[in-house]
Coordinates of C-alpha atoms in Angstrom, one line a residue:
M1 CA 17.5 22.9 -11.1
L2 CA 14.8 20.4 -11.9
R3 CA 12.9 21.3 -8.7
A4 CA 13.1 25.0 -9.6
T5 CA 11.8 24.3 -13.1
Y6 CA 8.9 22.2 -11.6
N7 CA 8.0 25.0 -9.2
W8 CA 8.2 27.6 -11.9
C9 CA 5.8 25.6 -14.2
L10 CA 3.4 25.1 -11.3
R11 CA 3.4 28.8 -10.4
D12 CA 2.9 29.6 -14.1
R13 CA -0.1 27.3 -14.3
I14 CA -1.6 28.7 -11.1
D15 CA -1.2 32.3 -12.3
G16 CA -2.7 31.4 -15.7
W17 CA -5.7 29.8 -14.0
Y18 CA -6.5 32.7 -11.6
Q19 CA -5.7 35.3 -14.2
Q20 CA -9.0 34.4 -16.0
F21 CA -11.1 35.5 -13.0
L22 CA -9.3 38.8 -12.1
C23 CA -11.4 41.8 -11.4
G24 CA -9.7 45.2 -11.7
D25 CA -7.7 47.3 -14.1
Y26 CA -5.0 44.7 -14.7
C27 CA -5.1 41.1 -15.9
D28 CA -1.5 39.9 -15.1
L29 CA -0.7 38.8 -11.6
R30 CA 3.0 39.3 -11.9
T31 CA 3.4 42.6 -13.7
Q32 CA -0.2 44.0 -13.0
I33 CA -0.3 45.3 -16.6
E34 CA -3.5 47.2 -17.5
I35 CA -5.9 45.5 -19.8
T36 CA -5.2 46.1 -23.5
P37 CA -5.8 43.9 -26.6
L38 CA -2.0 43.5 -27.0
T39 CA -1.1 42.3 -23.5
C40 CA -4.2 40.4 -22.3
G41 CA -4.6 36.9 -23.5
I42 CA -8.0 35.9 -24.8
T43 CA -7.4 32.1 -24.9
K44 CA -6.5 30.2 -21.7
G45 CA -2.8 29.9 -21.3
T46 CA -1.8 32.3 -24.0
Q47 CA 0.4 34.3 -21.6
L48 CA 2.9 31.5 -22.2
A49 CA 3.2 32.4 -25.9
N50 CA 3.2 29.8 -28.8
P51 CA -0.5 29.1 -28.4
W52 CA -0.8 27.1 -31.7
K53 CA 0.7 23.9 -33.0
D54 CA 2.8 23.8 -36.1
G55 CA 0.7 24.5 -39.2
G56 CA -0.4 28.1 -38.6
G57 CA -3.4 27.2 -36.5
K58 CA -4.9 24.6 -38.8
A59 CA -5.5 21.0 -38.2
K60 CA -2.9 18.6 -39.7
K61 CA -5.6 16.7 -41.6
E62 CA -8.7 18.2 -43.1
G63 CA -11.9 17.0 -41.4
D64 CA -10.1 15.8 -38.3
K65 CA -12.3 17.1 -35.5
D66 CA -10.6 15.1 -32.7
Q67 CA -7.2 16.8 -33.0
S68 CA -7.2 20.4 -31.9
P69 CA -4.5 22.7 -33.4
K70 CA -4.4 24.7 -30.1
R71 CA -1.5 23.9 -27.8
S72 CA -2.1 22.7 -24.3
A73 CA -0.5 24.5 -21.3
S74 CA 2.1 21.7 -21.0
L75 CA 3.1 22.0 -24.7
M76 CA 3.4 25.8 -24.4
Q77 CA 5.7 25.4 -21.4
D78 CA 7.7 22.9 -23.4
A79 CA 8.2 25.6 -26.1
N80 CA 9.7 28.0 -23.6
L81 CA 12.3 25.5 -22.4
Q82 CA 14.7 26.4 -25.2
E83 CA 14.6 30.0 -24.2
L84 CA 15.3 28.9 -20.6
K85 CA 18.4 27.0 -21.7
D86 CA 19.6 30.0 -23.7
S87 CA 19.2 32.5 -20.9
R88 CA 20.6 30.2 -18.2
P89 CA 23.6 28.3 -19.7
W90 CA 23.9 26.0 -16.6
Y91 CA 20.7 24.3 -17.8
Q92 CA 22.7 22.9 -20.7
T93 CA 24.0 20.2 -18.4
I94 CA 20.5 18.7 -18.1
D95 CA 19.1 16.3 -20.7
I96 CA 16.3 17.9 -22.7
G97 CA 14.1 14.9 -22.2
V98 CA 14.5 15.2 -18.4
L99 CA 13.8 18.9 -18.6
Q100 CA 10.6 18.3 -20.7
S101 CA 9.3 15.9 -18.1
M102 CA 8.8 18.7 -15.6
P103 CA 5.8 20.4 -17.4
A104 CA 4.4 16.9 -17.9
R105 CA 4.6 16.2 -14.2
V106 CA 2.8 19.4 -13.4
N107 CA 0.1 18.5 -16.0
E108 CA -0.3 15.1 -14.4
S109 CA -0.6 16.7 -11.0
F110 CA -3.5 18.9 -12.2
S111 CA -5.1 16.0 -13.9
K112 CA -5.1 14.1 -10.6
F113 CA -6.5 17.2 -8.9
F114 CA -9.5 17.4 -11.3
N115 CA -10.1 13.7 -10.6
G116 CA -10.4 14.1 -6.9
A117 CA -6.8 14.3 -5.6
G118 CA -5.3 17.1 -3.7
F119 CA -4.2 20.4 -5.2
P120 CA -0.6 20.4 -6.5
K121 CA 2.0 21.6 -4.1
F122 CA 5.4 23.3 -4.5
K123 CA 8.3 20.9 -4.0
R124 CA 10.8 21.5 -1.2
R125 CA 14.4 20.4 -1.4
H126 CA 13.7 17.0 0.3
D127 CA 10.5 16.3 -1.6
F128 CA 12.0 16.2 -5.1
K129 CA 14.2 13.1 -5.4
S130 CA 13.5 11.5 -8.8
F131 CA 13.7 12.3 -12.5
S132 CA 12.9 10.2 -15.7
Y133 CA 14.5 9.7 -19.1
K134 CA 12.5 9.3 -22.3
P135 CA 12.5 6.0 -24.2
G136 CA 15.6 5.4 -26.3
R137 CA 17.9 7.6 -24.4
V138 CA 19.4 5.1 -21.9
K139 CA 21.7 2.2 -22.7
V140 CA 22.6 -0.9 -20.5
K141 CA 25.5 -3.2 -21.0
G142 CA 26.1 -5.7 -18.2
N143 CA 26.7 -3.9 -15.0
K144 CA 27.0 -0.5 -16.6
I145 CA 24.4 2.0 -17.6
Y146 CA 24.6 5.1 -19.8
L147 CA 22.6 8.1 -18.6
P148 CA 22.6 11.1 -21.0
K149 CA 24.6 14.1 -19.8
I150 CA 26.0 12.0 -17.0
G151 CA 27.8 9.2 -18.9
W152 CA 28.5 5.5 -18.2
M153 CA 28.2 4.4 -14.6
R154 CA 28.5 1.1 -12.8
F155 CA 25.4 -0.2 -11.0
Y156 CA 24.1 -3.4 -9.4
N157 CA 22.1 -5.1 -12.1
S158 CA 19.6 -7.1 -10.0
R159 CA 17.8 -8.5 -13.0
S160 CA 19.1 -8.8 -16.5
I161 CA 16.9 -7.5 -19.4
P162 CA 15.4 -10.5 -21.4
D163 CA 16.0 -10.9 -25.1
G164 CA 13.5 -9.2 -27.3
F165 CA 12.6 -6.4 -24.8
E166 CA 13.4 -2.8 -25.4
I167 CA 14.0 -0.1 -22.8
K168 CA 11.2 2.4 -22.4
T169 CA 11.1 4.9 -19.5
V170 CA 14.1 5.0 -17.0
T171 CA 13.6 6.6 -13.6
V172 CA 16.5 7.6 -11.3
R173 CA 15.5 7.9 -7.7
Q174 CA 17.4 8.9 -4.6
K175 CA 16.9 7.1 -1.3
A176 CA 18.6 7.2 2.1
D177 CA 21.0 4.4 1.3
G178 CA 21.9 5.5 -2.3
W179 CA 20.6 5.9 -5.8
Y180 CA 18.2 3.5 -7.5
V181 CA 17.4 3.0 -11.2
S182 CA 14.0 1.7 -12.3
I183 CA 13.9 0.5 -15.9
R184 CA 10.6 -0.1 -17.7
I185 CA 10.9 -2.6 -20.6
E186 CA 8.4 -3.7 -23.2
N187 CA 8.0 -6.5 -25.7
K188 CA 4.9 -6.3 -27.9
T189 CA 5.1 -10.0 -28.9
V190 CA 4.5 -11.1 -25.3
P191 CA 0.8 -11.9 -24.7
D192 CA -1.2 -10.1 -22.0
F193 CA -1.9 -11.6 -18.7
P194 CA -4.7 -14.2 -18.7
V195 CA -8.1 -12.9 -17.7
I196 CA -10.5 -15.2 -15.7
S197 CA -14.2 -14.6 -15.8
D198 CA -16.5 -14.8 -12.8
S199 CA -18.1 -18.0 -14.0
E200 CA -14.7 -19.8 -14.0
I201 CA -14.0 -19.0 -10.3
K202 CA -14.6 -22.1 -8.1
T203 CA -12.8 -21.2 -4.9
I204 CA -12.4 -17.9 -3.0
T205 CA -10.7 -16.8 0.1
G206 CA -12.0 -14.1 2.4
C207 CA -9.4 -11.8 4.1
D208 CA -9.9 -9.6 7.1
L209 CA -7.0 -7.2 7.8
G210 CA -6.1 -6.7 11.4
L211 CA -3.3 -5.6 13.9
G212 CA -2.9 -8.6 16.2
K213 CA -2.5 -10.7 13.1
L214 CA -1.9 -9.1 9.7
V215 CA -4.4 -11.1 7.8
Y216 CA -7.2 -13.4 9.0
L217 CA -8.4 -15.9 6.4
S218 CA -11.8 -17.5 6.0
D219 CA -10.4 -21.0 6.2
G220 CA -9.5 -20.4 9.9
S221 CA -5.8 -19.7 9.5
S222 CA -4.0 -16.4 10.0
I223 CA -0.8 -14.7 9.1
D224 CA 1.4 -13.0 11.7
N225 CA 2.1 -9.3 11.9
P226 CA 5.8 -8.7 12.6
R227 CA 5.3 -5.0 13.5
F228 CA 8.5 -3.8 11.8
A229 CA 8.2 -0.2 13.1
T230 CA 6.2 -0.6 16.3
N231 CA 7.9 -3.6 18.0
K232 CA 9.9 -3.0 21.1
K233 CA 13.3 -3.3 19.6
A234 CA 12.6 -1.0 16.6
K235 CA 11.0 1.7 18.8
R236 CA 13.9 1.7 21.2
L237 CA 16.5 2.0 18.3
M238 CA 14.5 4.7 16.6
R239 CA 14.1 6.6 19.9
I240 CA 17.9 6.5 20.5
R241 CA 18.8 7.7 17.0
Q242 CA 16.2 10.5 17.0
R243 CA 17.5 11.6 20.5
R244 CA 21.0 11.9 19.1
V245 CA 19.7 14.1 16.3
S246 CA 17.9 16.4 18.7
R247 CA 21.0 16.9 20.8
K248 CA 23.2 18.0 17.9
Q249 CA 23.7 21.6 16.9
K250 CA 21.4 22.7 14.1
R251 CA 22.8 22.9 10.6
S252 CA 26.0 21.1 11.7
K253 CA 27.6 18.1 9.9
N254 CA 27.2 15.8 12.9
R255 CA 23.4 16.5 12.9
S256 CA 23.3 15.7 9.2
K257 CA 25.1 12.4 9.8
D258 CA 22.6 11.4 12.5
Q259 CA 19.7 12.5 10.3
L260 CA 21.0 10.2 7.6
R261 CA 21.2 7.3 10.1
V262 CA 17.5 7.9 11.0
S263 CA 16.6 7.9 7.4
K264 CA 18.5 4.7 6.7
L265 CA 16.6 3.0 9.6
H266 CA 13.3 4.1 8.2
N267 CA 14.3 2.9 4.8
K268 CA 15.4 -0.5 6.2
I269 CA 12.0 -0.9 8.0
Q270 CA 10.2 -0.1 4.7
Q271 CA 12.2 -2.6 2.7
R272 CA 11.6 -5.4 5.3
R273 CA 7.9 -4.6 5.2
E274 CA 7.7 -4.6 1.4
S275 CA 9.5 -7.9 1.2
Y276 CA 7.2 -9.5 3.8
Q277 CA 4.1 -8.2 2.1
W278 CA 5.1 -9.6 -1.2
D279 CA 5.6 -13.0 0.4
V280 CA 2.2 -12.7 2.2
A281 CA 0.4 -11.8 -1.0
K282 CA 1.9 -14.8 -2.8
R283 CA 0.8 -17.2 0.0
I284 CA -2.7 -15.9 0.0
L285 CA -3.2 -16.1 -3.8
K286 CA -2.0 -19.7 -3.8
R287 CA -5.0 -20.9 -1.8
S288 CA -7.8 -20.2 -4.3
D289 CA -8.9 -18.7 -7.6
A290 CA -10.0 -15.4 -6.1
V291 CA -9.5 -13.3 -3.0
A292 CA -12.0 -11.0 -1.3
V293 CA -10.9 -8.1 0.9
E294 CA -12.7 -5.2 2.5
D295 CA -12.6 -1.8 0.7
L296 CA -11.2 0.1 3.7
Q297 CA -10.8 3.9 3.8
V298 CA -7.5 3.8 5.8
G299 CA -7.1 7.5 5.7
N300 CA -10.4 8.1 7.4
M301 CA -9.6 5.5 10.0
M302 CA -6.5 7.4 10.9
K303 CA -8.1 10.8 11.3
R304 CA -7.8 12.8 14.5
C305 CA -10.6 12.7 17.0
Q306 CA -12.9 15.7 17.1
P307 CA -12.2 18.1 20.0
V308 CA -14.6 18.0 22.9
K309 CA -15.4 21.2 24.8
S310 CA -17.1 21.7 28.1
E311 CA -19.7 24.3 28.9
T312 CA -17.1 26.7 30.1
G313 CA -15.1 26.4 26.8
R314 CA -12.3 24.2 28.1
F315 CA -11.1 21.3 26.0
L316 CA -11.8 17.9 27.5
S317 CA -10.1 14.6 26.9
N318 CA -11.2 13.1 23.5
G319 CA -9.1 10.0 23.4
Q320 CA -6.6 11.2 20.8
S321 CA -3.6 10.3 22.9
A322 CA -4.8 6.7 23.0
K323 CA -5.7 6.7 19.3
R324 CA -2.3 7.9 18.4
G325 CA -0.9 4.5 19.2
L326 CA -3.6 2.9 17.1
N327 CA -2.8 5.1 14.2
R328 CA 0.9 4.1 14.4
S329 CA 0.0 0.4 14.4
I330 CA -2.3 0.9 11.4
A331 CA 0.4 2.8 9.5
D332 CA 2.9 0.1 10.3
A333 CA 0.6 -2.7 9.1
S334 CA 0.2 -0.8 5.7
W335 CA -3.1 -2.4 4.7
Y336 CA -3.5 -0.4 1.5
S337 CA 0.0 -1.4 0.3
L338 CA -0.8 -5.0 0.9
T339 CA -4.1 -4.9 -1.1
Q340 CA -2.2 -3.2 -4.0
K341 CA 0.2 -6.1 -4.1
L342 CA -2.6 -8.6 -3.9
E343 CA -4.3 -6.8 -6.9
Y344 CA -1.1 -6.8 -8.9
L345 CA -0.3 -10.4 -8.3
A346 CA -3.9 -11.5 -9.0
V347 CA -3.8 -9.9 -12.4
K348 CA -0.4 -11.4 -13.1
S349 CA -1.4 -14.9 -12.1
G350 CA -4.8 -14.9 -13.8
K351 CA -6.8 -14.5 -10.7
K352 CA -9.2 -11.9 -9.3
L353 CA -9.4 -9.6 -6.3
Y354 CA -12.8 -8.5 -5.1
R355 CA -13.4 -5.5 -2.9
V356 CA -16.6 -5.6 -0.7
N357 CA -18.3 -3.1 1.6
P358 CA -16.8 -3.5 5.1
Q359 CA -20.1 -2.5 6.7
Y360 CA -21.2 -4.9 9.4
T361 CA -18.7 -7.6 8.5
S362 CA -17.5 -7.9 12.1
Q363 CA -21.0 -7.7 13.6
T364 CA -22.7 -10.4 11.5
C365 CA -23.0 -14.0 12.7
S366 CA -21.8 -16.4 10.0
K367 CA -24.2 -19.1 11.2
C368 CA -27.6 -17.3 11.5
Q369 CA -26.7 -13.9 9.7
H370 CA -27.9 -12.0 12.7
V371 CA -26.5 -8.4 12.9
D372 CA -25.8 -6.9 16.4
K373 CA -22.9 -4.9 17.6
N374 CA -23.3 -6.4 21.1
S375 CA -22.3 -9.8 19.7
R376 CA -18.7 -8.6 19.5
N377 CA -16.6 -8.1 22.7
G378 CA -13.1 -7.2 21.7
E379 CA -11.6 -10.2 20.0
K380 CA -14.5 -12.5 21.0
F381 CA -17.7 -13.0 19.1
I382 CA -20.7 -14.5 20.8
C383 CA -23.9 -14.3 18.9
I384 CA -26.8 -13.1 21.1
N385 CA -29.3 -14.8 18.8
C386 CA -27.9 -18.4 18.3
G387 CA -25.1 -18.5 20.7
H388 CA -22.4 -19.1 18.1
I389 CA -18.9 -18.5 19.5
D390 CA -15.9 -17.7 17.4
D391 CA -12.9 -15.4 17.0
A392 CA -14.2 -12.0 15.8
N393 CA -11.6 -11.5 13.1
L394 CA -12.0 -15.0 11.6
Q395 CA -15.8 -14.4 11.8
A396 CA -15.3 -11.2 9.7
A397 CA -13.2 -13.0 7.2
R398 CA -16.0 -15.6 6.6
N399 CA -18.5 -12.8 6.2
V400 CA -16.2 -11.0 3.7
K401 CA -16.2 -14.2 1.6
V402 CA -20.0 -14.6 1.8
K403 CA -20.5 -10.9 0.9
A404 CA -18.2 -11.2 -2.2
I405 CA -20.1 -14.3 -3.4
E406 CA -23.5 -12.6 -3.0
T407 CA -22.3 -9.2 -4.4
Y408 CA -20.6 -10.5 -7.6
G409 CA -22.9 -13.6 -8.1
L410 CA -20.1 -16.2 -7.9
N411 CA -20.8 -19.9 -8.4
I412 CA -18.6 -21.3 -5.6
V413 CA -18.4 -25.1 -5.1
K414 CA -18.3 -26.0 -1.4
I415 CA -15.6 -28.6 -0.7
I416 CA -16.0 -30.8 2.3
K417 CA -12.8 -32.4 3.4
S418 CA -13.1 -35.9 4.7
K419 CA -10.8 -37.3 7.4
M420 CA -8.5 -40.1 6.0
V421 CA -8.5 -43.4 8.1
R422 CA -6.1 -46.3 7.6
R423 CA -7.7 -49.5 6.3
D424 CA -5.9 -51.7 8.8
S425 CA -7.0 -49.6 11.8
S426 CA -9.4 -51.1 14.2
E427 CA -13.0 -49.9 14.8
P428 CA -13.2 -47.1 17.3
V429 CA -14.6 -48.1 20.7
Q430 CA -16.5 -45.7 22.9
L431 CA -14.9 -45.7 26.3
S432 CA -16.5 -44.5 29.5
L433 CA -14.8 -42.3 32.1
F434 CA -14.2 -45.2 34.5
E435 CA -12.7 -47.5 31.8
A436 CA -9.9 -45.1 30.9
K437 CA -6.6 -45.1 32.7
L438 CA -6.1 -42.1 35.0
Y439 CA -2.3 -42.2 35.0
E440 CA 0.2 -43.3 32.4
R441 CA 3.9 -43.3 32.8
S442 CA 6.7 -45.2 31.0
S443 CA 9.0 -45.4 34.1
D444 CA 9.0 -48.3 36.5
I445 CA 6.2 -48.4 39.2
N446 CA 8.8 -48.7 42.0
T447 CA 10.1 -45.2 41.2
L448 CA 6.7 -43.7 42.3
P449 CA 6.3 -42.5 45.9
L450 CA 4.3 -45.0 48.0
K451 CA 1.6 -42.6 49.2
G452 CA -2.1 -43.6 49.2
K453 CA -3.8 -46.7 47.8
R454 CA -3.6 -45.4 44.2
R455 CA 0.2 -46.0 44.0
V456 CA 0.8 -49.1 46.1
G457 CA 1.8 -52.5 44.8
E458 CA -1.7 -53.9 45.2
N459 CA -3.0 -51.5 42.6
P460 CA -0.5 -51.9 39.7
E461 CA -2.8 -51.0 36.9
Y462 CA -4.1 -47.8 38.5
K463 CA -7.7 -48.8 38.4
Q464 CA -10.4 -46.4 39.4
L465 CA -11.0 -46.6 43.2
S466 CA -14.1 -45.6 45.0
I467 CA -14.1 -42.8 47.5
W468 CA -14.7 -45.3 50.3
D469 CA -11.5 -47.2 49.5
I470 CA -9.2 -44.2 50.2

């Protein structure tokens, strides 16, 4: 019912938008009524009725220019919800706050669209799996939660609510392995997260995201990429479960059971990836005061290859079959999700995350700053100008760090680590090749085979022999 309400609100908004630009003898898309002053709305959204706020079309305060007495499209749809509940009694089983959140979700979708996101889409059955309660409607006592129109229910309380916090928005979400409740709490007495200025940053770590290793750091270390969805074991298990689904009869209960098993496997992979990325983000932020990453457009990196046609019009190989495996690896690494976690933890811990332009970071030499794409050969980097040799990804991480320092004008103190030497250690002595022992073994000399003058009893200390003595 919530999905139907959302789709109705979306269709109503779309019809109201296109209705303003109609050409013809009618101005209503649904009824195609002819234009008359009584049926055609002059103000945008007036086909929803109740176009004005309470007060007879006047502002609540005289001289208040910021507050318009006209209702928005979302508020006009809210005003029609009571009529919806009266005409359809089964809607009485839904909490009014949950029902009012549907026009708000449609309004938020249009706001994102006008800010550059995609056009809002109608929700299918499997695309609509969450709903929210307004503040003050939900109660929590121990391991029980009260949801309006549903009642008290037991749930796994993974984290108790601290004293002094009040419950705000509560979101109920359905996943493959069950139902989850997300509780948003607030305490106005708690101070905000500490904010660090650019002048206070003394150390910074550059990060280069990859596939062989998940993260390459500017200090020369790297973090492994477990490949939760693309490793051999996971791919085999997923292939077996998907094969079982395809062999079942459509719309049968056994097919639904196997589809649920596939969904649970996807959910398990996602949970393992999320847990690992949180751990990786914490490990990276512990190293320095700030972190620099590339501002990657992952969606553009995963786009399909452009088709290639021959002179006769036939489609030629464009490398899409090979790029398909690369796209799967990029999706499994989930770079954007990792950068979001880095940004959240950086704000929470009083640190900063800098995003830099990824252009030429893997083609620039960190020693002489020479830029040439021929310097990189796969995972190797050999500068054609100065001959510097390094790993290409570690080289890119150092360039990300340098670019962040130059772009944001950071005052970074270079720390040179000195090697610690014991005071009672002797002075190092330079040994030549002929003074070093060629062979060392803790076992007895008699256990060695007696072959050649190098291992006979006359040469017990394994001295270097001349070629003429052999």
